[in-house]
Amino acid sequence: MFASRAAHGRVNGTTAIPWRSSRRKPNLLEQLKGSECAWCPAAPWEREGARAALCGTPAGSFLVVRDSTTSVPSLLCVSAGGDNNEAVIDYCIKSTGTVHTANLTKRHQLVLFYSLTRDVLAKTRDLSQLEPETWLCSPTDQQTDEMTQREPSNVMCSIQLTSTNGALCIINPLYLREHGDDWLTNRTTSAQSATQSPTNYRKERRLSSTRAWAGAGLLTKRAISMEQDSAAITETSALTRAFSADSPHCPTSTSETSAGVVLRRPSRDAASFPAPYRVSSGSLTPSTPGGSNRESLELLPHGSPVPLSPHRVSWIEDGVWLPPPRPSSRLHPPSQELDSLSISSIEEEQEYQIPSPAPHHQSAHRLADKVIHRLSAVGQALGGLVCQKKRLTNRVQELSERKGSAFAEAVKGFVEMTLKKAGDHSGVTGSEFLQEVRSSLSSLRETLLDYPDILALLDSITDLNDSEIDSLVELSLHKVALKPVSAHLYSCIHTSRTNDGSFDRLQSNMSVLEKNGVEELGGSAGVGVPDSLTLERIQQRWTSMHEVYSPNKKVQILLKVCKSIYHSMSANASSGTAFGADDFLPCLTWVLLRSDVVTLHLDTDYMMELLDPTQLQGEGGYYLTTLYASLYYISSFRPRLAARQLSVEAQNSLNQWHRRRTLHCNQSRRSRNRRTIRRQTCRDRGSQNSETGTERREERSGGDGESFDNNEEETQQQTEPEALQPLDEETHTPSDCNQRDEVTSKQEERQSMCGEEDHR
Amino acid sequence: MAAGGAGGKTYSFKVVLLGEGCVGKTSMVLRYCENKFNDKHITTLQASFLTKKLNITGKRVNLAIWDTAGQERFHALGPIYYRDSNGAVLVYDVTDEDSFQKVKNWVKELRKMLGNDICLCIVGNKIDLDKDRHVSVEDAESYAESVGAKHYHTSAKLNKGIEELFLDLCKRMMETAQAEERLKGNGASQSASSRRGVQIVDDEPQATPAGGCCSSG
């Protein structure tokens, strides 16, 4: 405890260094602030409760208790490591004005220090990665390296179980090593250990002293992360200092039990769980990333049964969370939704790629068997995907770096050529350039597939179909070939889109359209749109979509966005009815109007051009197309009202168009009326029908090619020149004009027939 | 067009479903892919993209079915959806003559945009409501023949004719793909992939003629 205090100053000096230096990512301190409800619980917690909870916990464990009336943090209770009541020391927190702020910071720093110096470290380090970026993209990149470089003895792995009811459960395998895994199969063990006996904790805490181990793990990891993050060097050294400061106090025992089972439950009311248990048992856990408090984490006492009917099992290697837990259960309600929504098929498979342990990970392997045997029975197929994926990625990386290999040469050539061309915009459009990149990627893939060991590796992957294997190969290629050039590609697209006016059009139409509700954008009445929280989450996903360089990963993120939009459509509907795909495009457009469309356009181009063409046919391709269509809708939108403010000449010339359309409009109107009648008196009309049908067909074939909807511009340009000739000098009357406007305004409605009839 | 079976082992086809709202596009594809039918009219309920795997004479076929899901409201977006399609299923409601006219419009457009590369099926759905039929069988069939399309009668409700329709379509798409492969001869896979990339742009001037916005699609 006092060691902690003593060292605090030192840590204080280094806490300014972000835990992860990547831009946009909250550092540990920020995350700890977000998890304040865990270590600074709300009202029911008072001094005695906190002391009782702390009793028997290792020195340095602490809780902050709020004043019962003001809810201001008022007391810091710190365990000195003993069993009796004296073992907990209280510190009053002054909370007046700025002083309070200062103390608040210090509290966070204290937690930070605490986390850094004990075995909670490993856990907290995991949590430091639970941030939007990591939640969203599959963390293969950073894992890859660790997987192969780590000595087996250093392997720390946890298992994350996710049950069908959405509960997440994290098991520290070291716990299993110590205590066996009977509890996995034996449900009755829970009752006893569920009671909070200080001595139990004490005992376990004594067992749990892997600081040395955790430190080693941490340092290894930091070293690895330098590859991605040059700033991490400073971090590492800072951490090294932090560790050496602490190391004299480190017990050297290597056997370890740390946190038990963390149950993660969807819950609307955050902070209602006995979060302090987490602190006292050393698994300090931010309730959710990004400060959103929709879920609470609950630590179940050791020995609790795993949730019923789990349906996902994921490995956590060395504390890296492979599949980010569901970011928000509200966005992702449990499985029945997943069944009905096809997007989920991809998401579930890809986000929760389940690694199987590498052969050399002995303990992991054993554990995997246990858990898998238990859980796969519940019906979730487990694949060895991530592991093989890593091996493939590593192998491809190696090949690309091996001097003199054909593949390395090809990659080098590609990167150099692309960088060179990206700087030179003369004569080649952005999309042509991107297509060259795509075809280079395809030939790189061919080159890669010439390597027998790559083929053998791919052949060894038996649980994937061809297209999934293709996708794996693509991903590994992206890492060596696209990653170095992606920034250049972006700037190339940006230049090209700026020059051709796309961005201007998008942005100017944004201002016209952004006031429109979803119904004005063509959605059904009452259809829901994402609420502000969801929208914020979507924005974060757009951001991470832009940050990943692999078009495949971008598409996966896009699918998640689509899924949450689908969800919002019905969940936030005013009528409570379910809305489906028919309203998706308007809703997506609504979302885009509140997003950074320029960047989205950039990413859309990037994906459209760089995805493996076969993947454009898949679900990702479908929703990418929808995104593209939505952007196109925005950029080609022509405000009708603007026409009213035009000059007389312009109006006259527009009237010419009106006249042409009037003919058609009348037809459409007629057909609409007739349609209504026919629907009502279907049977009566049955006999005379075919005759009128023929007539109308002829009529229409004359007017065919005219268009009067928002997208008239492009539709007209699609028509043959002769179709654009005035067809008829039918008198143009004001009423026709009004009629036209009325019809036009209706064209966005679900059942509007006019617009469609123009369609050729 | 882009038949994804480079080695001739597996074909991947994209089929786009077109037609007026409420003619039963989604019901048909749901019936086909999941053997479900919902009698109440549900607008395309989160089922706008479905896949089906087939094995036809020893050849594996992956069918990706793109439902246009209300995009009939935004018809200028049509080309964005149907480009790169190997087949199109144009659905009308036999009790709704207008819907048949719409099919004709689609045929014109598709032929213009995609030429004869695309296999067209014209499908009169809802034959369970034959007593209310407003589109004569002869008219429909002769029209289909005149534009080089096949005509089918189906009932998603009674599960009639749907399997046959898609099976036939697959066979035709396979023939088209095989003919294309023969044309290309060896080295098909290489040229196929690069051509596919280019193809997107080939369609683009037509798909997005309004000044080439988004033309990279």
PDB file of C-alpha atoms in Angstrom, chain A residues 315-486:
ATOM      1  CA  TRP A 315     -10.061 -17.475 -27.373  1.00  0.00           C
ATOM      2  CA  ILE A 316      -8.399 -14.623 -25.823  1.00  0.00           C
ATOM      3  CA  GLU A 317      -4.761 -15.034 -26.372  1.00  0.00           C
ATOM      4  CA  ASP A 318      -2.634 -13.144 -24.012  1.00  0.00           C
ATOM      5  CA  GLY A 319      -5.473 -10.976 -23.096  1.00  0.00           C
ATOM      6  CA  VAL A 320      -6.131  -9.762 -26.566  1.00  0.00           C
ATOM      7  CA  TRP A 321      -9.809  -9.932 -27.093  1.00  0.00           C
ATOM      8  CA  LEU A 322     -10.255 -11.622 -30.344  1.00  0.00           C
ATOM      9  CA  PRO A 323     -13.870 -10.927 -30.885  1.00  0.00           C
ATOM     10  CA  PRO A 324     -14.794  -7.679 -29.392  1.00  0.00           C
ATOM     11  CA  PRO A 325     -17.780  -8.280 -27.189  1.00  0.00           C
ATOM     12  CA  ARG A 326     -20.984  -6.982 -28.509  1.00  0.00           C
ATOM     13  CA  PRO A 327     -20.638  -3.302 -28.193  1.00  0.00           C
ATOM     14  CA  SER A 328     -24.168  -2.730 -27.219  1.00  0.00           C
ATOM     15  CA  SER A 329     -26.738  -5.308 -26.632  1.00  0.00           C
ATOM     16  CA  ARG A 330     -29.417  -2.942 -27.562  1.00  0.00           C
ATOM     17  CA  LEU A 331     -28.067  -2.692 -31.028  1.00  0.00           C
ATOM     18  CA  HIS A 332     -27.537  -6.344 -31.193  1.00  0.00           C
ATOM     19  CA  PRO A 333     -30.257  -8.170 -29.471  1.00  0.00           C
ATOM     20  CA  PRO A 334     -29.771 -11.853 -29.073  1.00  0.00           C
ATOM     21  CA  SER A 335     -29.947 -14.522 -31.531  1.00  0.00           C
ATOM     22  CA  GLN A 336     -33.457 -14.483 -32.823  1.00  0.00           C
ATOM     23  CA  GLU A 337     -32.667 -11.294 -34.561  1.00  0.00           C
ATOM     24  CA  LEU A 338     -29.546 -12.766 -35.947  1.00  0.00           C
ATOM     25  CA  ASP A 339     -31.529 -15.480 -37.534  1.00  0.00           C
ATOM     26  CA  SER A 340     -33.886 -13.221 -39.279  1.00  0.00           C
ATOM     27  CA  LEU A 341     -31.344 -10.823 -40.551  1.00  0.00           C
ATOM     28  CA  SER A 342     -29.087 -12.100 -43.157  1.00  0.00           C
ATOM     29  CA  ILE A 343     -26.426  -9.513 -42.584  1.00  0.00           C
ATOM     30  CA  SER A 344     -25.712 -11.180 -39.364  1.00  0.00           C
ATOM     31  CA  SER A 345     -24.623 -14.289 -41.086  1.00  0.00           C
ATOM     32  CA  ILE A 346     -21.533 -12.560 -42.247  1.00  0.00           C
ATOM     33  CA  GLU A 347     -21.021 -10.567 -39.192  1.00  0.00           C
ATOM     34  CA  GLU A 348     -21.271 -13.446 -36.863  1.00  0.00           C
ATOM     35  CA  GLU A 349     -18.944 -15.564 -38.827  1.00  0.00           C
ATOM     36  CA  GLN A 350     -16.406 -12.954 -39.477  1.00  0.00           C
ATOM     37  CA  GLU A 351     -16.394 -11.043 -36.332  1.00  0.00           C
ATOM     38  CA  TYR A 352     -16.375 -14.097 -34.203  1.00  0.00           C
ATOM     39  CA  GLN A 353     -13.823 -15.998 -36.030  1.00  0.00           C
ATOM     40  CA  ILE A 354     -12.935 -18.594 -33.621  1.00  0.00           C
ATOM     41  CA  PRO A 355      -9.384 -19.531 -33.372  1.00  0.00           C
ATOM     42  CA  SER A 356      -8.352 -22.918 -32.409  1.00  0.00           C
ATOM     43  CA  PRO A 357      -5.269 -23.192 -30.368  1.00  0.00           C
ATOM     44  CA  ALA A 358      -2.023 -23.623 -32.130  1.00  0.00           C
ATOM     45  CA  PRO A 359      -0.538 -27.018 -31.564  1.00  0.00           C
ATOM     46  CA  HIS A 360       2.351 -25.712 -29.540  1.00  0.00           C
ATOM     47  CA  HIS A 361       0.114 -24.012 -27.063  1.00  0.00           C
ATOM     48  CA  GLN A 362      -0.165 -26.909 -24.768  1.00  0.00           C
ATOM     49  CA  SER A 363      -2.200 -25.505 -21.981  1.00  0.00           C
ATOM     50  CA  ALA A 364      -4.367 -23.609 -24.322  1.00  0.00           C
ATOM     51  CA  HIS A 365      -5.000 -26.692 -26.262  1.00  0.00           C
ATOM     52  CA  ARG A 366      -6.052 -28.694 -23.295  1.00  0.00           C
ATOM     53  CA  LEU A 367      -8.331 -26.001 -22.178  1.00  0.00           C
ATOM     54  CA  ALA A 368      -9.780 -25.560 -25.573  1.00  0.00           C
ATOM     55  CA  ASP A 369     -10.734 -29.166 -25.655  1.00  0.00           C
ATOM     56  CA  LYS A 370     -12.503 -28.927 -22.398  1.00  0.00           C
ATOM     57  CA  VAL A 371     -14.453 -25.912 -23.278  1.00  0.00           C
ATOM     58  CA  ILE A 372     -15.093 -26.850 -26.806  1.00  0.00           C
ATOM     59  CA  HIS A 373     -16.382 -30.203 -25.804  1.00  0.00           C
ATOM     60  CA  ARG A 374     -18.746 -28.626 -23.506  1.00  0.00           C
ATOM     61  CA  LEU A 375     -19.841 -25.806 -25.656  1.00  0.00           C
ATOM     62  CA  SER A 376     -19.785 -27.071 -29.144  1.00  0.00           C
ATOM     63  CA  ALA A 377     -22.400 -29.500 -28.072  1.00  0.00           C
ATOM     64  CA  VAL A 378     -24.678 -26.558 -27.914  1.00  0.00           C
ATOM     65  CA  GLY A 379     -24.437 -26.266 -31.576  1.00  0.00           C
ATOM     66  CA  GLN A 380     -21.932 -23.647 -32.458  1.00  0.00           C
ATOM     67  CA  ALA A 381     -19.404 -24.876 -34.897  1.00  0.00           C
ATOM     68  CA  LEU A 382     -15.952 -23.873 -34.009  1.00  0.00           C
ATOM     69  CA  GLY A 383     -13.343 -23.285 -36.563  1.00  0.00           C
ATOM     70  CA  GLY A 384      -9.645 -22.971 -36.451  1.00  0.00           C
ATOM     71  CA  LEU A 385      -9.931 -19.914 -38.517  1.00  0.00           C
ATOM     72  CA  VAL A 386      -8.022 -17.226 -36.795  1.00  0.00           C
ATOM     73  CA  CYS A 387      -5.061 -19.389 -36.156  1.00  0.00           C
ATOM     74  CA  GLN A 388      -4.773 -20.470 -39.702  1.00  0.00           C
ATOM     75  CA  LYS A 389      -5.426 -16.983 -40.800  1.00  0.00           C
ATOM     76  CA  LYS A 390      -2.546 -15.815 -38.720  1.00  0.00           C
ATOM     77  CA  ARG A 391      -0.303 -18.429 -40.078  1.00  0.00           C
ATOM     78  CA  LEU A 392      -1.247 -17.447 -43.565  1.00  0.00           C
ATOM     79  CA  THR A 393      -0.786 -13.768 -42.883  1.00  0.00           C
ATOM     80  CA  ASN A 394       2.566 -14.395 -41.316  1.00  0.00           C
ATOM     81  CA  ARG A 395       3.673 -16.583 -44.104  1.00  0.00           C
ATOM     82  CA  VAL A 396       2.669 -14.037 -46.693  1.00  0.00           C
ATOM     83  CA  GLN A 397       4.417 -11.353 -44.751  1.00  0.00           C
ATOM     84  CA  GLU A 398       7.560 -13.436 -44.577  1.00  0.00           C
ATOM     85  CA  LEU A 399       7.448 -14.120 -48.249  1.00  0.00           C
ATOM     86  CA  SER A 400       7.005 -10.484 -49.024  1.00  0.00           C
ATOM     87  CA  GLU A 401      10.123  -9.689 -47.033  1.00  0.00           C
ATOM     88  CA  ARG A 402      12.286 -12.500 -48.224  1.00  0.00           C
ATOM     89  CA  LYS A 403      14.960 -11.059 -50.414  1.00  0.00           C
ATOM     90  CA  GLY A 404      14.893 -12.254 -53.930  1.00  0.00           C
ATOM     91  CA  SER A 405      11.665 -14.170 -53.787  1.00  0.00           C
ATOM     92  CA  ALA A 406       9.374 -13.631 -56.707  1.00  0.00           C
ATOM     93  CA  PHE A 407       6.569 -12.562 -54.486  1.00  0.00           C
ATOM     94  CA  ALA A 408       8.687 -10.078 -52.588  1.00  0.00           C
ATOM     95  CA  GLU A 409       9.841  -8.594 -55.861  1.00  0.00           C
ATOM     96  CA  ALA A 410       6.301  -8.388 -57.143  1.00  0.00           C
ATOM     97  CA  VAL A 411       5.073  -6.724 -53.987  1.00  0.00           C
ATOM     98  CA  LYS A 412       7.939  -4.305 -54.027  1.00  0.00           C
ATOM     99  CA  GLY A 413       7.295  -3.474 -57.635  1.00  0.00           C
ATOM    100  CA  PHE A 414       3.644  -2.984 -56.984  1.00  0.00           C
ATOM    101  CA  VAL A 415       4.163  -0.687 -54.048  1.00  0.00           C
ATOM    102  CA  GLU A 416       6.741   1.417 -55.830  1.00  0.00           C
ATOM    103  CA  MET A 417       4.680   1.653 -58.955  1.00  0.00           C
ATOM    104  CA  THR A 418       1.544   2.539 -57.079  1.00  0.00           C
ATOM    105  CA  LEU A 419       3.225   5.195 -55.023  1.00  0.00           C
ATOM    106  CA  LYS A 420       4.700   6.666 -58.129  1.00  0.00           C
ATOM    107  CA  LYS A 421       1.474   6.668 -60.051  1.00  0.00           C
ATOM    108  CA  ALA A 422      -0.571   7.925 -57.183  1.00  0.00           C
ATOM    109  CA  GLY A 423       1.482  11.085 -57.213  1.00  0.00           C
ATOM    110  CA  ASP A 424       0.978  11.566 -60.895  1.00  0.00           C
ATOM    111  CA  HIS A 425      -2.591  12.256 -61.865  1.00  0.00           C
ATOM    112  CA  SER A 426      -2.061  12.989 -65.486  1.00  0.00           C
ATOM    113  CA  GLY A 427      -4.388  11.321 -67.866  1.00  0.00           C
ATOM    114  CA  VAL A 428      -5.686   8.596 -65.633  1.00  0.00           C
ATOM    115  CA  THR A 429      -8.918   8.864 -63.743  1.00  0.00           C
ATOM    116  CA  GLY A 430      -9.129   7.771 -60.184  1.00  0.00           C
ATOM    117  CA  SER A 431     -11.155   4.726 -60.964  1.00  0.00           C
ATOM    118  CA  GLU A 432      -8.895   3.627 -63.781  1.00  0.00           C
ATOM    119  CA  PHE A 433      -6.000   3.879 -61.454  1.00  0.00           C
ATOM    120  CA  LEU A 434      -7.784   1.893 -58.791  1.00  0.00           C
ATOM    121  CA  GLN A 435      -8.667  -0.747 -61.311  1.00  0.00           C
ATOM    122  CA  GLU A 436      -5.033  -1.092 -62.166  1.00  0.00           C
ATOM    123  CA  VAL A 437      -4.358  -1.549 -58.506  1.00  0.00           C
ATOM    124  CA  ARG A 438      -7.046  -4.190 -58.338  1.00  0.00           C
ATOM    125  CA  SER A 439      -5.670  -6.119 -61.228  1.00  0.00           C
ATOM    126  CA  SER A 440      -2.212  -5.907 -59.728  1.00  0.00           C
ATOM    127  CA  LEU A 441      -3.611  -7.356 -56.557  1.00  0.00           C
ATOM    128  CA  SER A 442      -5.078 -10.184 -58.570  1.00  0.00           C
ATOM    129  CA  SER A 443      -1.760 -10.944 -60.176  1.00  0.00           C
ATOM    130  CA  LEU A 444      -0.018 -10.732 -56.840  1.00  0.00           C
ATOM    131  CA  ARG A 445      -2.454 -13.329 -55.669  1.00  0.00           C
ATOM    132  CA  GLU A 446      -1.573 -15.534 -58.587  1.00  0.00           C
ATOM    133  CA  THR A 447       2.089 -15.158 -57.750  1.00  0.00           C
ATOM    134  CA  LEU A 448       1.396 -16.013 -54.180  1.00  0.00           C
ATOM    135  CA  LEU A 449      -0.518 -19.105 -55.138  1.00  0.00           C
ATOM    136  CA  ASP A 450       2.508 -20.339 -57.047  1.00  0.00           C
ATOM    137  CA  TYR A 451       4.151 -21.074 -53.746  1.00  0.00           C
ATOM    138  CA  PRO A 452       3.627 -24.706 -52.802  1.00  0.00           C
ATOM    139  CA  ASP A 453       3.732 -24.016 -49.082  1.00  0.00           C
ATOM    140  CA  ILE A 454       1.021 -21.406 -49.391  1.00  0.00           C
ATOM    141  CA  LEU A 455      -1.085 -23.841 -51.307  1.00  0.00           C
ATOM    142  CA  ALA A 456      -0.420 -26.499 -48.717  1.00  0.00           C
ATOM    143  CA  LEU A 457      -1.425 -24.104 -45.998  1.00  0.00           C
ATOM    144  CA  LEU A 458      -4.616 -23.278 -47.810  1.00  0.00           C
ATOM    145  CA  ASP A 459      -5.319 -26.923 -48.423  1.00  0.00           C
ATOM    146  CA  SER A 460      -4.980 -27.589 -44.747  1.00  0.00           C
ATOM    147  CA  ILE A 461      -7.865 -25.263 -44.113  1.00  0.00           C
ATOM    148  CA  THR A 462     -10.682 -27.659 -44.505  1.00  0.00           C
ATOM    149  CA  ASP A 463     -13.465 -25.890 -42.744  1.00  0.00           C
ATOM    150  CA  LEU A 464     -13.780 -22.990 -45.091  1.00  0.00           C
ATOM    151  CA  ASN A 465     -15.347 -22.813 -48.469  1.00  0.00           C
ATOM    152  CA  ASP A 466     -13.549 -21.498 -51.475  1.00  0.00           C
ATOM    153  CA  SER A 467     -14.756 -17.980 -51.229  1.00  0.00           C
ATOM    154  CA  GLU A 468     -13.811 -17.743 -47.581  1.00  0.00           C
ATOM    155  CA  ILE A 469     -10.358 -18.977 -48.416  1.00  0.00           C
ATOM    156  CA  ASP A 470     -10.151 -16.445 -51.200  1.00  0.00           C
ATOM    157  CA  SER A 471     -11.055 -13.848 -48.698  1.00  0.00           C
ATOM    158  CA  LEU A 472      -8.291 -14.992 -46.365  1.00  0.00           C
ATOM    159  CA  VAL A 473      -5.759 -14.776 -49.126  1.00  0.00           C
ATOM    160  CA  GLU A 474      -7.027 -11.339 -50.013  1.00  0.00           C
ATOM    161  CA  LEU A 475      -6.696 -10.157 -46.449  1.00  0.00           C
ATOM    162  CA  SER A 476      -3.137 -11.329 -46.215  1.00  0.00           C
ATOM    163  CA  LEU A 477      -2.347  -9.637 -49.487  1.00  0.00           C
ATOM    164  CA  HIS A 478      -3.896  -6.420 -48.343  1.00  0.00           C
ATOM    165  CA  LYS A 479      -1.552  -6.331 -45.450  1.00  0.00           C
ATOM    166  CA  VAL A 480       1.576  -6.520 -47.503  1.00  0.00           C
ATOM    167  CA  ALA A 481       0.425  -4.685 -50.578  1.00  0.00           C
ATOM    168  CA  LEU A 482      -2.405  -2.298 -49.755  1.00  0.00           C
ATOM    169  CA  LYS A 483      -1.318  -1.166 -46.353  1.00  0.00           C
ATOM    170  CA  PRO A 484       1.748   0.686 -47.605  1.00  0.00           C
ATOM    171  CA  VAL A 485      -0.174   2.457 -50.327  1.00  0.00           C
ATOM    172  CA  SER A 486      -3.605   3.024 -48.879  1.00  0.00           C
TER     173      SER A 486
END
